[in-house]
Coordinates of C-alpha atoms in Angstrom, one line a residue:
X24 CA 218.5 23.0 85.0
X25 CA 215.1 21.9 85.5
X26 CA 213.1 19.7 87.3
X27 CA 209.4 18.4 86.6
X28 CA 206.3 18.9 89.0
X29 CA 203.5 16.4 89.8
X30 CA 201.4 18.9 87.7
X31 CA 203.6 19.0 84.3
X32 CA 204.9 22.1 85.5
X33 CA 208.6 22.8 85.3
X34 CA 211.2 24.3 87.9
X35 CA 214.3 26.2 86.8
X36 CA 217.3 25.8 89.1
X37 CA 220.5 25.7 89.8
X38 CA 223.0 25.3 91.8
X39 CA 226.9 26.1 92.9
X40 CA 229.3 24.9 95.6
X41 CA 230.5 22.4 97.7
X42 CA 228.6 19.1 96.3
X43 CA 228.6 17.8 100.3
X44 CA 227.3 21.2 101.7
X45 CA 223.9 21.8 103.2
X46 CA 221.7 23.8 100.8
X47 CA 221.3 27.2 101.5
X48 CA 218.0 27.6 99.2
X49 CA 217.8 31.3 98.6
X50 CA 214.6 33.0 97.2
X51 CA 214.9 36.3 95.5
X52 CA 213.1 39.2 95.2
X53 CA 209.7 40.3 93.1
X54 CA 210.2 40.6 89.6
X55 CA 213.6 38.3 90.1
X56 CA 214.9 34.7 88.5
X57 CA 217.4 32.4 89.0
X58 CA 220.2 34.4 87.9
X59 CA 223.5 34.0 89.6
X60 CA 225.6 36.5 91.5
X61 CA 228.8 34.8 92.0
X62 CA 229.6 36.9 95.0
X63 CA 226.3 35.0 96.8
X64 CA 228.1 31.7 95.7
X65 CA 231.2 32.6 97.3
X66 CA 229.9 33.6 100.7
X67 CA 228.0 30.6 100.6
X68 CA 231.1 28.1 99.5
X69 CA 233.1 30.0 101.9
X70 CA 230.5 29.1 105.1
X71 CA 230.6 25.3 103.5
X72 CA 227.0 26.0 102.0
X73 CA 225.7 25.3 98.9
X74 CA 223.8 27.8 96.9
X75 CA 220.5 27.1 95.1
X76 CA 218.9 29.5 93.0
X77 CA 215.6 29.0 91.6
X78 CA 212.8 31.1 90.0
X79 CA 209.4 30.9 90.9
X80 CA 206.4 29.7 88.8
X81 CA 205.8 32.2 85.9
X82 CA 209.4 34.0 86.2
X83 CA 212.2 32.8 83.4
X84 CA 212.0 28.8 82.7
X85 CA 209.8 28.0 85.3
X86 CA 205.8 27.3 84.2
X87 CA 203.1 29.2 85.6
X88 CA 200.9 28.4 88.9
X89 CA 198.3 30.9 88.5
X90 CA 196.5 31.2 91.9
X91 CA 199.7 30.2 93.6
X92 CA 199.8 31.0 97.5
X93 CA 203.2 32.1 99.5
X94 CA 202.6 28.8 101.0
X95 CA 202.6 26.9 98.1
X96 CA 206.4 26.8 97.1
X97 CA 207.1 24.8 100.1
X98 CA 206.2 21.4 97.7
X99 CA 208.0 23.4 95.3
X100 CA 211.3 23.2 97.4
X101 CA 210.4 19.7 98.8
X102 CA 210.5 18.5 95.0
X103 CA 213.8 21.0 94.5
X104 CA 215.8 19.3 97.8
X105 CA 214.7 16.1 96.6
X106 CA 216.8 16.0 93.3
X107 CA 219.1 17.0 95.3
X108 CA 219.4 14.2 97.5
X109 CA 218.9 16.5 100.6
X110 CA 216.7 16.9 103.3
X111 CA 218.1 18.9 105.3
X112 CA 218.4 23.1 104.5
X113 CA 218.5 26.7 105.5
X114 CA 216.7 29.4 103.8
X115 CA 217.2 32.8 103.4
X116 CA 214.7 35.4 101.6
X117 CA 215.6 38.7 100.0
X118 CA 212.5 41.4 99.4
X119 CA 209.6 39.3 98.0
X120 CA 211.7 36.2 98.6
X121 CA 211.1 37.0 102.3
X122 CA 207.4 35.9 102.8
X123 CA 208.5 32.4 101.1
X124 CA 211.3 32.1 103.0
X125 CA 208.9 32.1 106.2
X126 CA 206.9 29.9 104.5
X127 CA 209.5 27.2 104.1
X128 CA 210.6 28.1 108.6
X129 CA 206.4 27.4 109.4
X130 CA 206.2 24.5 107.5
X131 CA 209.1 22.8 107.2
X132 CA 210.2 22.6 110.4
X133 CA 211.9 19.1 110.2
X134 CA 213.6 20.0 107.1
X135 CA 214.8 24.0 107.6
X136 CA 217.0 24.6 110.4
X137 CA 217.2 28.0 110.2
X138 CA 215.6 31.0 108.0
X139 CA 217.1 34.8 107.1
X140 CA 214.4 37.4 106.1
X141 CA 216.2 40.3 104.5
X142 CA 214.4 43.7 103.9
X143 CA 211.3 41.4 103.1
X144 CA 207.5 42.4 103.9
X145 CA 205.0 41.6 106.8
X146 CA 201.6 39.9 105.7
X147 CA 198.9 42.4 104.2
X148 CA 197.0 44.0 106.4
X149 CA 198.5 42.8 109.4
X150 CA 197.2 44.5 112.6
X151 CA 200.0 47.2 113.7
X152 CA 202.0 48.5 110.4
X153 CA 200.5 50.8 107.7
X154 CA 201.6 48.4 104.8
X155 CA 202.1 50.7 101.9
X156 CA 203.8 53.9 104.5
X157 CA 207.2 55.2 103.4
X158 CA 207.3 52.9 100.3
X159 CA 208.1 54.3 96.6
X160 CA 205.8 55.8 94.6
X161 CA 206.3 52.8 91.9
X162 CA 205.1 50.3 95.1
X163 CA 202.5 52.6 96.3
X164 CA 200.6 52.2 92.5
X165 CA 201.6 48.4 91.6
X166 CA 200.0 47.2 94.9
X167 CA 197.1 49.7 94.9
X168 CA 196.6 47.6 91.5
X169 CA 196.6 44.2 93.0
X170 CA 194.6 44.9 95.4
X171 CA 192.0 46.0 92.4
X172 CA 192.6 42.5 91.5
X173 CA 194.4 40.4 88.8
X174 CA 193.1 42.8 85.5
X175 CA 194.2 46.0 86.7
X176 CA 197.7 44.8 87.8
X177 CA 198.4 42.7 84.5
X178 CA 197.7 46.2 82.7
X179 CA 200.3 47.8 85.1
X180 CA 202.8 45.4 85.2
X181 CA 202.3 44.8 81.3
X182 CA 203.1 48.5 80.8
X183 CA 205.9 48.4 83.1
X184 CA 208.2 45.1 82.3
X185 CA 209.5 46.8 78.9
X186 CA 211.6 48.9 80.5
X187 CA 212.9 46.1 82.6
X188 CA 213.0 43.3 79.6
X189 CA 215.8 45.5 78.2
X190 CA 217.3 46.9 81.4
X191 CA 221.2 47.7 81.5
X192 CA 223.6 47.7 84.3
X193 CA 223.6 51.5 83.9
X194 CA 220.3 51.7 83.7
X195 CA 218.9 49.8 87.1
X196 CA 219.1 52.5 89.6
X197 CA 216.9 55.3 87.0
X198 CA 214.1 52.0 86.0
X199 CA 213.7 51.5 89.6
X200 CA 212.8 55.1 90.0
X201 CA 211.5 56.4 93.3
X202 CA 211.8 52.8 94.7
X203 CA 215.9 54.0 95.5
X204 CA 217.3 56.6 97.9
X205 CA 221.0 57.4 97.7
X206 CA 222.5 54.6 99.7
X207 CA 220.8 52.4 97.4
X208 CA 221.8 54.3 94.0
X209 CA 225.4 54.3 95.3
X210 CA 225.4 49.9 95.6
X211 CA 224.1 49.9 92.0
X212 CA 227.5 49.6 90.5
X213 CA 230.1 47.1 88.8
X214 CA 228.8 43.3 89.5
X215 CA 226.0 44.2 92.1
X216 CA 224.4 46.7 88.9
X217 CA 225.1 43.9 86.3
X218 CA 223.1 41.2 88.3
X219 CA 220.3 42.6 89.3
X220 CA 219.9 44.3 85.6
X221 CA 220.1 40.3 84.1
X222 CA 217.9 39.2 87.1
X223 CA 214.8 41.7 85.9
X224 CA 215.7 41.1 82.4
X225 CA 215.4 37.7 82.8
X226 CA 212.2 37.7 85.1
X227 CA 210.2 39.1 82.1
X228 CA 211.5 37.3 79.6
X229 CA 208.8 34.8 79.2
X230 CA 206.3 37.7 80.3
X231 CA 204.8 38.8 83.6
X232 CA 203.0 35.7 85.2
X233 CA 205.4 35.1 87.6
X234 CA 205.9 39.0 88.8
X235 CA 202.0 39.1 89.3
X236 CA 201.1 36.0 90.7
X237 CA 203.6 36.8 93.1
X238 CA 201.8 40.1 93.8
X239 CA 198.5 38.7 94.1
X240 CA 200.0 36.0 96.5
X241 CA 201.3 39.2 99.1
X242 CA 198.3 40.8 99.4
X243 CA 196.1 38.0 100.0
X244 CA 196.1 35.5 102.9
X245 CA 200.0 33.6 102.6
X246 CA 198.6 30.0 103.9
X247 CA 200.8 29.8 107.0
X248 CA 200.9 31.5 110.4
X249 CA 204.0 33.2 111.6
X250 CA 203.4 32.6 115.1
X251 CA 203.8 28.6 114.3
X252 CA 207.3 28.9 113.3
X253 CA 209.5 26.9 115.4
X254 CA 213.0 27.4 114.1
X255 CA 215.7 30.4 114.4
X256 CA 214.6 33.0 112.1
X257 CA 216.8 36.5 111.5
X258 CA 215.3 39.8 110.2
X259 CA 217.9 42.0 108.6
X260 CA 216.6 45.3 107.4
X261 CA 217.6 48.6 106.5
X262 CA 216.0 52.5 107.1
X263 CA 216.8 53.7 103.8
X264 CA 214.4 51.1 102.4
X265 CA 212.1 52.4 99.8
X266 CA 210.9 49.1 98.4
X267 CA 209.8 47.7 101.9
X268 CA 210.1 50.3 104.7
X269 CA 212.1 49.6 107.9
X270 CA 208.5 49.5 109.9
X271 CA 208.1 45.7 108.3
X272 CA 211.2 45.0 109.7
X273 CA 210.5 46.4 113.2
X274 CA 207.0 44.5 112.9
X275 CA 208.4 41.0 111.7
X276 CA 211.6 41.3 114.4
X277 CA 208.2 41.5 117.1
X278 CA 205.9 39.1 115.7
X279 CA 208.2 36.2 114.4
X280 CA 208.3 34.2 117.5
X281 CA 211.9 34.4 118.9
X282 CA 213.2 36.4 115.6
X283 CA 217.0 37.5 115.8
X284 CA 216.7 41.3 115.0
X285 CA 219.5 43.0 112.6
X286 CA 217.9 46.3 111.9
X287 CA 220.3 49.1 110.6
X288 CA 219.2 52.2 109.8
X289 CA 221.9 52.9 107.2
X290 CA 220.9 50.2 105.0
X291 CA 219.0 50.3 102.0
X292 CA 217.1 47.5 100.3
X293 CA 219.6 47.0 97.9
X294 CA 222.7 48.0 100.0
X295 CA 221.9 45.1 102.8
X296 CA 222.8 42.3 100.3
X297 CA 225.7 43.8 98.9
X298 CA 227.1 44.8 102.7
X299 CA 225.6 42.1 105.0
X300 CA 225.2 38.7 103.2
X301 CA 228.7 37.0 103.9
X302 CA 227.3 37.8 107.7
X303 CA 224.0 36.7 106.6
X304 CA 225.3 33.3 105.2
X305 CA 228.1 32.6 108.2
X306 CA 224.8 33.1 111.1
X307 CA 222.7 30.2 108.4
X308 CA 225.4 28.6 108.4
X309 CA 226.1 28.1 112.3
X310 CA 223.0 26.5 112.5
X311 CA 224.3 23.1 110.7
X312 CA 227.9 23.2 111.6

């Protein structure tokens, strides 16, 4: 499904669950689109949520925003909950899905009644946390690059989305490299590997707009201040994280006024989901009960 912005643009969607549930608007991770993983569905259908899936601009279906700002999918989601006939919602952000999910807790405060952060990154350069520490070796070059600016992470990202345009289930865990540890490796398997191969394939499928304006949008200033968020907001992370080290946990669990703190050290980036999001969902989902 799709919806149309004020712009022309278009937004891909969709949608699963109970049709009188509150919307449990999930964004996923960077390169990702809206691909479903019917086990997310069911934890959400089974906590009386509803799931929405969408993909930002530039991934899949949805059209480009070039110079697009974390901040700037909140009218995104305004125009999403809107076809929906809802105006009321609780958020939850995995990986790069994590900075918009705090978007949508800063500045939708009347709308979001609660937001989830899982294994997702502090702002760039934010006083206290060595950004790039303890991350992959695969991170370490494709953000060095957007820092360099929009040419030299095209060129990297162009050179790296063919593996991921053709990725397989058995294939996820060796494409992502350096990026996973063991615990991670070992959740790559069955429906959790098939899903988040069909999620990259699908994120490159119309090219790498979306995976690099949403790199361009992390290191730069995100258009919101975290200490102006209002609403209950939980950080779930994990110390086997590659992709975004347990130190941006630790730093968003202190710096997200009143954050609920669910830091395990056993988790990986990966593992968190596939362990922790029925627990994820039912603590959202307390919030509107």
């Amino acid at each position: 499904m799709e919806i149309a912005r004020p712009d022309g643009r278009k937004l891909e969607y969709l949608v699963t669950g109970p049709e009188d549930g509150v919307p449990l608007v999930m964004h996923t991770g960077t390169p990702s689109a809206a691909v479903l993983h019917q086990p997310m569905a069911d934890a959400a259908a089974r906590h009386g949520l509803r799931l929405v899936l969408y993909s930002r601009p530039g991934y899949a279906g949805s059209t480009p925003q070039p110079g697009r700002r974390v901040a700037d999918v909140v009218p995104e989601i305004v125009g999403l909950l809107d076809e929906l006939g809802a105006n009321r919602f609780v958020t939850a952000g995995w990986s790069g899905g994590g900075p918009h999910a705090l978007a949508c807790a800063a500045l939708l405060p009347n709308w979001c009644a609660a937001a989830a952060v899982i294994a997702g990154p502090t702002p760039f350069g934010a006083d206290g946390i060595d950004w790039l520490a303890g991350m992959g070796a695969e991170n370490i070059e494709e953000f060095g690059a957007a820092v360099e600016g929009e040419e030299p992470l095209t060129a990297f990202l162009e050179a790296a989305a063919p593996e991921l345009a053709t990725v397989t289930a058995d294939q996820v865990a060796t494409a992502l490299g350096d990026l996973v540890d063991d615990v991670d490796k070992n959740s790559l398997t069955d429906e959790f590997a098939t899903y988040n191969a069909a999620s990259f394939r699908a994120s490159v499928s119309t090219g790498i707009s979306g995976w690099r304006d949403d790199d361009l949008a992390f290191v730069t200033d995100w258009g919101f201040d975290l200490a102006s968020i209002k609403i209950p907001v939980s950080i779930w992370q994990g110390g086997q994280d590659r992709m975004v080290p347990y130190a941006h946990g630790e730093w968003l669990a202190a710096h997200v006024p009143g954050a609920k703190a669910h830091l395990d050290p056993a988790e990986g980036h990966l593992s968190v989901v596939l362990n922790r999001f029925d627990a994820i969902v039912e603590e959202l989902a307390g919030y509107v009960r």
